Amino acid sequence: MQDKLEHVPLRFWIFAALLAASCQGAIPPVPVPQVEGFDPEVRDAILTAYKRAVAEPSSGQASGQLGMVLQAHDVFPPAQLAYERAILLEPKEFAWRYYYALVVWRLSGPEKAAAPLAAALHLRPGYAPAVLKNGELLYQLGRFQESGDAYQSLLSQEPGSAEALYGLGRVKYAQHDMPAAENLYGRATRTYANFGAAYYGLALAERSQGRADEAAKNFELAQHHEGDQPPLADPLQDQIAALATGISHLLEEGSRLAQKGRMDEAAHLNETVLAHDPENFSALLNLLYLARFVDHLSNQVDAYYTKAQRINPEVPMVYDFYGAALAKLGKYDAAAAALRKAIELKPDLVEAQGLLGEVLESQNRPAEAIEQYRRALATQSSDQIFQMKLWRLLIIQGRSSEAIPQLLPALQMDDSFAALRRLLLGEAYLTTDDPARAREYLEQARSRALTDGARDLVPGIDQELKRIAARTAP
């Protein structure tokens, strides 16, 4: 054997060496990021990571860290180059391949990202966030069988994964297997009760099988929980998020917290932005909005409004949010003026129209409030909150004959307001001296309140039913 090797031509060894080198890939230079226009904190973070990568050219960790800092601040093209360096320097490091695949997906779409993500999963096939992303990627490419296999592989390890159940439900729906899709979507909603997209998928599957009533209820739940989804634990993505800094990041994080109902934390982040940049219009607008929820902002509302109005007086939300904050403080005259200005700038701004109706009602101007609620509903007829306010006020004002013809057809809707509509209809018939119909709808309201989880309505309904019984007793 040794003799045979000794007789191999030299040119073969040269060719083999060149082939091995080409497979490893030449290490490209460290990408030079452009930092003009960034906040100082962001610029410093990027330059610090860049200088380290240049100082340690053979370190995959240094190049990977540069990619992470760039990705954290949405600077994707040089992040992709930095990850390419890191992969060549540390080809067995899963994180660099995972991050690289996500950046390629962002820049070039799922088709280009399929191979990099598969390469990452080859190193770490059990990393659940990557498996979920692979299922989504394959779904987007229309490779439904492979997408379903990805989700099924995760469910075999984590049977209670709401995200995998939802993903597999989408696959079954795309494959026209409606019973399976319904089952999977339903399991996803039972695993995570506020999963808006899963309720929507469930409603579509039910409607396709001719069950319109069940579908209507789940469409309503989908709307109620719109945007809510299970929190996905992704430690590697968390490491990217932890590197984000600067004003833009704080504003985005504040918006995310507000969407989750964490208003005090959102206010704190926007106050931090304002401390660094006192003229930041987005932070001022956010704080005006949050003032209706966060008590400690009340003393600053006028200052926020004055500055925001000076910076951009043509933005209707400045007056809308300011009006809402003033209404919370009981300053109804000033609130009404601000809301009217918002409507003047944007006549179809439904929130401002409805809030003005509430302010007029608080000022004991019911006739004007009724007309204002009607204007809001003329803009958005499906707004159920304003419908309820209008019908309630009509009944209180002795105008039940106007409310009843609107309430009766609305009983066909099967949603979370079903019990309340029947309660209002019962009250309306009481004011028109029709106790038999009043009892009928109040009893329906009581039954729906018990089945729909609106038990707080039951004591009031029972009281009204007792009053009717006393009035009609022989």
Coordinates of C-alpha atoms in Angstrom, one line a residue:
M1 CA 0.0 0.0 0.0
Q2 CA 2.8 2.4 0.9
D3 CA 4.4 1.6 -2.5
K4 CA 1.3 2.5 -4.3
L5 CA 1.1 5.8 -2.5
E6 CA 4.7 6.6 -3.3
H7 CA 3.9 6.3 -7.0
V8 CA 0.9 8.7 -7.0
P9 CA 1.8 11.7 -9.2
L10 CA 2.6 14.9 -7.4
R11 CA -0.1 16.7 -9.4
F12 CA -2.7 14.6 -7.7
W13 CA -1.7 15.7 -4.2
I14 CA -1.7 19.4 -5.4
F15 CA -5.2 18.9 -6.8
A16 CA -6.5 17.2 -3.6
A17 CA -5.1 20.0 -1.5
L18 CA -6.7 22.6 -3.7
L19 CA -10.0 20.7 -3.6
A20 CA -9.9 20.5 0.2
A21 CA -9.2 24.2 0.5
S22 CA -12.1 25.1 -1.9
C23 CA -14.5 23.0 0.2
Q24 CA -13.5 24.8 3.4
G25 CA -14.0 28.1 1.6
A26 CA -11.7 31.1 1.7
I27 CA -12.3 33.3 4.7
P28 CA -13.7 36.6 3.5
P29 CA -12.7 39.9 5.2
V30 CA -14.7 41.3 8.1
P31 CA -17.6 43.3 6.7
V32 CA -17.4 47.0 7.3
P33 CA -20.7 48.2 8.7
Q34 CA -22.0 51.7 7.9
V35 CA -23.1 53.4 11.1
E36 CA -24.1 56.9 9.9
G37 CA -27.5 57.9 11.1
F38 CA -27.7 55.5 14.0
D39 CA -28.3 56.5 17.7
P40 CA -25.0 56.9 19.5
E41 CA -25.7 53.8 21.6
V42 CA -26.3 51.7 18.5
R43 CA -23.2 53.1 16.7
D44 CA -21.0 52.3 19.7
A45 CA -22.3 48.8 20.0
I46 CA -21.7 48.0 16.3
L47 CA -18.2 49.6 16.2
T48 CA -17.1 47.8 19.4
A49 CA -18.1 44.4 17.9
Y50 CA -16.5 45.3 14.5
K51 CA -13.2 46.3 16.1
R52 CA -13.1 43.0 18.1
A53 CA -13.8 41.0 14.9
V54 CA -10.9 42.8 13.1
A55 CA -8.6 42.3 16.1
E56 CA -9.4 38.6 16.2
P57 CA -9.6 37.6 12.5
S58 CA -9.4 33.8 13.3
S59 CA -12.2 33.9 15.9
G60 CA -15.5 32.6 14.9
Q61 CA -17.0 33.9 18.1
A62 CA -15.8 37.5 17.3
S63 CA -17.3 37.4 13.8
G64 CA -20.5 35.7 15.1
Q65 CA -20.9 38.3 17.8
L66 CA -20.6 41.1 15.2
G67 CA -23.3 39.4 13.2
M68 CA -25.5 39.2 16.3
V69 CA -25.1 42.9 17.1
L70 CA -25.9 43.8 13.5
Q71 CA -28.9 41.5 13.4
A72 CA -30.2 43.0 16.7
H73 CA -30.3 46.4 15.0
D74 CA -31.8 45.1 11.6
V75 CA -28.5 45.7 9.7
F76 CA -29.0 42.5 7.8
P77 CA -26.6 42.5 4.7
P78 CA -23.3 42.8 6.8
A79 CA -24.8 40.5 9.4
Q80 CA -25.1 37.8 6.7
L81 CA -21.4 38.3 5.8
A82 CA -20.3 38.2 9.4
Y83 CA -22.2 34.9 9.9
E84 CA -20.6 33.5 6.8
R85 CA -17.2 34.2 8.3
A86 CA -18.3 32.7 11.6
I87 CA -19.5 29.5 9.9
L88 CA -16.3 29.0 8.0
L89 CA -14.3 29.6 11.2
E90 CA -16.5 27.4 13.4
P91 CA -18.5 25.1 11.0
K92 CA -19.9 23.0 13.8
E93 CA -21.4 25.9 15.8
F94 CA -25.2 25.7 15.5
A95 CA -25.9 29.3 16.5
W96 CA -24.1 30.8 13.5
R97 CA -25.9 28.6 11.0
Y98 CA -29.3 29.3 12.7
Y99 CA -28.8 33.0 12.7
Y100 CA -27.5 32.9 9.2
A101 CA -30.6 31.1 8.0
L102 CA -32.9 33.6 9.6
V103 CA -31.0 36.5 8.0
V104 CA -31.1 34.9 4.6
W105 CA -34.8 34.3 5.0
R106 CA -35.3 38.0 5.9
L107 CA -33.2 39.2 2.9
S108 CA -33.9 36.7 0.2
G109 CA -37.1 34.8 1.2
P110 CA -37.8 31.2 2.3
E111 CA -36.6 29.5 -0.9
K112 CA -33.0 30.8 -0.3
A113 CA -33.2 30.0 3.4
A114 CA -34.3 26.4 3.1
A115 CA -30.9 24.9 2.7
P116 CA -29.2 27.0 5.4
L117 CA -31.9 26.2 7.9
A118 CA -31.7 22.5 7.0
A119 CA -27.9 22.6 7.6
A120 CA -28.5 24.2 11.0
L121 CA -31.0 21.5 12.0
H122 CA -28.5 18.8 10.9
L123 CA -26.3 20.0 13.7
R124 CA -29.1 20.3 16.3
P125 CA -32.3 18.6 15.1
G126 CA -34.0 18.9 18.5
Y127 CA -34.0 22.7 18.8
A128 CA -37.7 23.4 18.8
P129 CA -37.7 27.0 17.6
A130 CA -35.7 26.0 14.6
V131 CA -38.0 23.1 13.9
L132 CA -41.1 25.4 14.0
K133 CA -39.4 27.9 11.7
N134 CA -38.6 25.0 9.3
G135 CA -42.2 24.0 9.3
E136 CA -43.3 27.5 8.5
L137 CA -40.7 27.9 5.8
L138 CA -41.7 24.7 4.1
Y139 CA -45.3 25.7 4.4
Q140 CA -44.6 29.0 2.7
L141 CA -42.9 27.1 -0.1
G142 CA -46.0 24.9 -0.6
R143 CA -44.1 21.8 0.5
F144 CA -46.9 20.7 2.7
Q145 CA -45.9 17.1 3.4
E146 CA -42.4 18.1 4.5
S147 CA -43.9 20.9 6.6
G148 CA -46.3 18.5 8.3
D149 CA -43.4 16.1 8.9
A150 CA -41.5 18.9 10.7
Y151 CA -44.4 19.8 12.9
Q152 CA -45.1 16.1 13.6
S153 CA -41.5 15.6 14.7
L154 CA -41.8 18.3 17.3
L155 CA -45.2 17.0 18.5
S156 CA -43.6 13.6 19.1
Q157 CA -41.3 15.3 21.6
E158 CA -43.7 18.0 22.8
P159 CA -47.3 16.9 22.4
G160 CA -48.6 20.0 24.0
S161 CA -46.8 22.5 21.7
A162 CA -49.6 24.9 20.7
E163 CA -47.4 26.3 17.9
A164 CA -46.8 22.9 16.4
L165 CA -50.5 22.0 16.6
Y166 CA -51.4 25.2 14.9
G167 CA -48.8 24.7 12.2
L168 CA -49.9 21.1 11.5
G169 CA -53.5 22.4 11.4
R170 CA -52.6 24.8 8.7
V171 CA -50.9 22.0 6.7
K172 CA -54.0 19.8 7.0
Y173 CA -56.3 22.7 5.9
A174 CA -54.1 23.3 2.9
Q175 CA -54.4 19.6 2.1
H176 CA -58.2 19.9 2.4
D177 CA -58.3 17.5 5.4
M178 CA -60.9 19.6 7.3
P179 CA -61.7 17.2 10.1
A180 CA -57.9 16.9 11.0
A181 CA -57.5 20.6 10.7
E182 CA -60.4 21.3 13.0
N183 CA -59.0 18.8 15.5
L184 CA -55.6 20.3 15.5
Y185 CA -56.8 23.9 15.7
G186 CA -59.1 23.0 18.5
R187 CA -56.3 21.4 20.4
A188 CA -54.1 24.5 19.9
T189 CA -56.8 26.7 21.4
R190 CA -57.2 24.4 24.3
T191 CA -53.5 24.4 24.9
Y192 CA -53.3 28.2 24.7
A193 CA -56.7 29.7 25.3
N194 CA -55.9 33.2 23.7
F195 CA -54.5 31.9 20.4
G196 CA -56.2 34.2 18.0
A197 CA -54.9 32.7 14.8
A198 CA -55.9 29.2 15.9
Y199 CA -59.4 30.3 16.6
Y200 CA -59.5 31.8 13.1
G201 CA -58.3 28.6 11.5
L202 CA -60.8 26.6 13.6
A203 CA -63.6 28.8 12.4
L204 CA -62.5 28.4 8.7
A205 CA -62.4 24.6 9.2
E206 CA -65.9 24.6 10.8
R207 CA -67.4 26.8 8.2
S208 CA -66.0 24.6 5.4
Q209 CA -67.9 21.7 7.0
G210 CA -71.2 23.6 7.1
R211 CA -71.2 24.5 10.8
A212 CA -71.8 28.2 10.5
D213 CA -73.0 28.8 14.1
E214 CA -69.9 27.3 15.6
A215 CA -67.7 29.1 13.1
A216 CA -69.3 32.5 13.9
K217 CA -68.4 32.1 17.6
N218 CA -64.8 31.2 16.8
F219 CA -64.5 34.0 14.3
E220 CA -65.5 36.3 17.1
L221 CA -63.0 34.8 19.5
A222 CA -60.3 35.2 16.8
Q223 CA -61.1 38.9 16.5
H224 CA -61.1 39.2 20.3
H225 CA -57.7 37.6 20.6
E226 CA -56.2 39.0 17.4
G227 CA -52.4 39.1 17.5
D228 CA -52.2 37.0 20.7
Q229 CA -50.1 33.9 20.3
P230 CA -48.2 31.6 22.6
P231 CA -44.9 33.0 23.8
L232 CA -42.1 31.1 22.1
A233 CA -39.1 30.3 24.1
D234 CA -36.1 30.8 21.8
P235 CA -32.9 31.3 23.9
L236 CA -30.8 32.0 20.9
Q237 CA -33.2 34.7 19.6
D238 CA -33.3 36.1 23.2
Q239 CA -29.6 36.6 23.0
I240 CA -30.0 38.7 19.9
A241 CA -32.8 40.7 21.5
A242 CA -30.7 41.4 24.6
L243 CA -28.1 43.1 22.3
A244 CA -30.6 45.7 20.9
T245 CA -30.2 49.2 22.2
G246 CA -31.1 52.7 21.1
I247 CA -34.3 54.8 20.9
S248 CA -35.9 52.7 18.1
H249 CA -35.5 49.6 20.1
L250 CA -37.0 51.2 23.2
L251 CA -40.0 52.5 21.2
E252 CA -40.6 49.0 19.7
E253 CA -40.3 47.3 23.1
G254 CA -42.8 49.9 24.5
S255 CA -45.3 49.1 21.8
R256 CA -44.9 45.4 22.4
L257 CA -45.5 45.8 26.1
A258 CA -48.6 48.0 25.6
Q259 CA -50.1 45.4 23.3
K260 CA -49.7 42.9 26.1
G261 CA -51.4 45.2 28.5
R262 CA -48.3 46.1 30.5
M263 CA -49.0 49.8 30.4
D264 CA -46.8 50.9 33.3
E265 CA -43.7 49.3 31.8
A266 CA -44.5 50.7 28.3
A267 CA -44.9 54.2 29.9
H268 CA -41.5 53.8 31.6
L269 CA -39.7 53.0 28.3
N270 CA -41.3 55.9 26.5
E271 CA -40.3 58.2 29.3
T272 CA -36.8 56.9 29.0
V273 CA -36.8 57.8 25.3
L274 CA -38.1 61.3 26.1
A275 CA -35.3 61.8 28.6
H276 CA -32.8 61.1 25.8
D277 CA -34.7 62.9 23.1
P278 CA -37.2 65.5 24.4
E279 CA -38.6 66.2 21.0
N280 CA -39.3 62.6 20.0
F281 CA -42.8 62.8 18.5
S282 CA -43.5 59.0 18.7
A283 CA -42.7 58.9 22.4
L284 CA -44.9 61.9 23.1
L285 CA -47.8 60.3 21.1
N286 CA -47.3 57.0 22.9
L287 CA -47.4 58.7 26.4
L288 CA -50.5 60.6 25.5
Y289 CA -52.2 57.3 24.6
L290 CA -50.9 55.6 27.7
A291 CA -52.1 58.5 30.0
R292 CA -55.6 57.0 30.0
F293 CA -54.3 53.8 31.6
V294 CA -51.3 55.0 33.7
D295 CA -52.1 57.3 36.6
H296 CA -48.7 58.9 37.2
L297 CA -48.8 60.3 33.6
S298 CA -51.8 62.5 34.5
N299 CA -49.6 65.4 35.7
Q300 CA -47.7 65.5 32.4
V301 CA -50.6 65.2 29.9
D302 CA -50.8 68.9 29.2
A303 CA -47.0 69.2 28.7
Y304 CA -47.0 66.1 26.3
Y305 CA -49.9 67.5 24.3
T306 CA -48.4 71.0 24.0
K307 CA -45.1 69.7 22.7
A308 CA -46.7 67.1 20.4
Q309 CA -49.1 69.7 19.0
R310 CA -46.3 72.1 18.3
I311 CA -44.2 69.5 16.6
N312 CA -47.0 68.2 14.3
P313 CA -50.4 69.9 14.7
E314 CA -52.0 68.0 11.8
V315 CA -51.9 64.5 13.4
P316 CA -55.4 63.7 14.5
M317 CA -54.3 61.1 17.1
V318 CA -52.6 63.9 19.1
Y319 CA -56.1 65.3 19.8
D320 CA -57.8 61.9 20.1
F321 CA -55.4 60.6 22.7
Y322 CA -55.3 63.9 24.6
G323 CA -59.1 64.0 24.6
A324 CA -59.3 60.4 26.1
A325 CA -56.8 61.4 28.8
L326 CA -58.8 64.5 29.7
A327 CA -62.0 62.5 29.8
K328 CA -60.4 60.1 32.3
L329 CA -59.5 63.2 34.5
G330 CA -63.1 64.4 34.3
K331 CA -62.2 67.5 32.2
Y332 CA -65.1 67.0 29.8
D333 CA -65.3 70.4 28.2
A334 CA -61.6 70.3 27.2
A335 CA -61.9 66.6 26.2
A336 CA -64.8 67.4 23.9
A337 CA -62.9 70.2 22.2
A338 CA -59.9 68.0 21.6
L339 CA -62.0 65.1 20.2
R340 CA -63.9 67.5 17.9
K341 CA -60.5 68.7 16.6
A342 CA -59.5 65.1 15.9
I343 CA -62.7 64.4 14.0
E344 CA -62.2 67.6 12.1
L345 CA -58.8 66.4 10.9
K346 CA -60.0 62.8 10.3
P347 CA -63.9 62.6 10.0
D348 CA -63.8 58.7 10.0
L349 CA -61.8 58.4 13.2
V350 CA -64.2 56.0 15.0
E351 CA -62.5 56.1 18.4
A352 CA -62.7 59.8 18.6
Q353 CA -66.4 59.8 17.5
G354 CA -67.3 57.2 20.1
L355 CA -65.3 58.9 22.9
L356 CA -67.0 62.1 22.1
G357 CA -70.3 60.3 22.6
E358 CA -69.1 59.1 26.0
V359 CA -68.0 62.6 27.0
L360 CA -71.4 64.1 25.9
E361 CA -73.1 61.4 28.0
S362 CA -71.0 62.3 31.0
Q363 CA -72.0 66.0 30.5
N364 CA -75.6 64.9 30.7
R365 CA -76.3 65.7 27.1
P366 CA -78.0 62.4 26.1
A367 CA -79.6 63.6 22.9
E368 CA -76.3 64.8 21.5
A369 CA -74.5 61.6 22.8
I370 CA -77.1 59.4 20.9
E371 CA -76.5 61.3 17.7
Q372 CA -72.7 61.0 18.2
Y373 CA -72.9 57.2 18.7
R374 CA -75.0 57.0 15.5
R375 CA -72.3 58.9 13.6
A376 CA -69.7 56.5 14.9
L377 CA -71.8 53.5 13.8
A378 CA -72.3 55.2 10.4
T379 CA -68.5 55.1 10.0
Q380 CA -68.1 51.5 11.4
S381 CA -71.4 49.8 11.8
S382 CA -69.9 46.6 13.3
D383 CA -68.5 48.3 16.4
Q384 CA -70.4 46.4 19.1
I385 CA -69.3 48.5 22.0
F386 CA -70.9 51.6 20.5
Q387 CA -74.0 49.7 19.5
M388 CA -74.4 48.7 23.2
K389 CA -73.9 52.2 24.4
L390 CA -76.4 53.6 21.9
W391 CA -79.1 51.0 22.7
R392 CA -78.6 51.4 26.4
L393 CA -78.9 55.2 26.2
L394 CA -82.0 55.0 24.0
I395 CA -83.7 52.8 26.6
I396 CA -82.7 55.0 29.5
Q397 CA -84.1 58.0 27.6
G398 CA -87.4 56.3 27.1
R399 CA -86.8 55.8 23.4
S400 CA -87.0 52.0 23.5
S401 CA -89.2 52.0 20.3
E402 CA -86.0 53.1 18.5
A403 CA -83.8 50.5 20.1
I404 CA -86.0 47.4 19.8
P405 CA -86.0 47.2 15.9
Q406 CA -82.2 47.3 16.0
L407 CA -81.9 44.8 18.9
L408 CA -84.2 42.1 17.5
P409 CA -82.1 41.3 14.3
A410 CA -78.9 41.6 16.3
L411 CA -80.0 38.5 18.4
Q412 CA -78.9 36.3 15.5
M413 CA -75.3 37.1 16.3
D414 CA -73.8 34.4 18.5
D415 CA -70.9 36.0 20.3
S416 CA -69.8 37.3 23.7
F417 CA -72.4 40.1 23.7
A418 CA -75.4 37.6 23.2
A419 CA -76.5 37.8 26.9
L420 CA -76.1 41.6 27.1
R421 CA -78.3 42.1 23.9
R422 CA -81.1 40.0 25.4
L423 CA -80.8 41.9 28.7
L424 CA -81.1 45.2 26.9
L425 CA -84.1 43.9 24.9
G426 CA -85.8 42.7 28.1
E427 CA -85.2 46.2 29.7
A428 CA -86.6 47.8 26.5
Y429 CA -89.8 45.8 26.7
L430 CA -90.1 46.7 30.4
T431 CA -90.1 50.4 29.5
T432 CA -92.8 49.8 26.8
D433 CA -95.0 48.0 29.4
D434 CA -94.7 44.6 27.8
P435 CA -93.8 42.4 30.8
A436 CA -94.4 39.1 29.0
R437 CA -91.8 39.8 26.4
A438 CA -89.5 41.4 28.9
R439 CA -89.6 38.2 31.0
E440 CA -89.0 36.1 27.8
Y441 CA -85.8 37.9 26.9
L442 CA -84.5 38.3 30.4
E443 CA -84.8 34.6 31.0
Q444 CA -82.9 34.1 27.7
A445 CA -80.3 36.6 28.9
R446 CA -79.9 34.7 32.2
S447 CA -79.4 31.4 30.4
R448 CA -76.8 32.8 28.0
A449 CA -75.0 34.6 30.9
L450 CA -74.6 31.2 32.7
T451 CA -73.4 29.4 29.6
D452 CA -71.2 32.2 28.2
G453 CA -69.4 32.9 31.5
A454 CA -71.0 36.3 32.0
R455 CA -72.2 35.4 35.5
D456 CA -71.8 39.0 36.8
L457 CA -75.0 39.8 34.8
V458 CA -77.1 37.2 36.7
P459 CA -77.9 39.1 39.9
G460 CA -79.2 42.1 38.0
I461 CA -81.3 39.9 35.8
D462 CA -82.8 38.1 38.8
Q463 CA -83.7 41.4 40.3
E464 CA -85.6 42.5 37.2
L465 CA -87.4 39.1 37.0
K466 CA -88.5 39.5 40.6
R467 CA -89.8 43.0 39.8
I468 CA -91.8 41.6 36.8
A469 CA -93.2 38.8 39.0
A470 CA -94.3 41.3 41.6
R471 CA -96.0 43.5 39.0
T472 CA -97.8 40.7 37.4
A473 CA -98.9 38.8 40.5
P474 CA -102.7 38.5 40.9

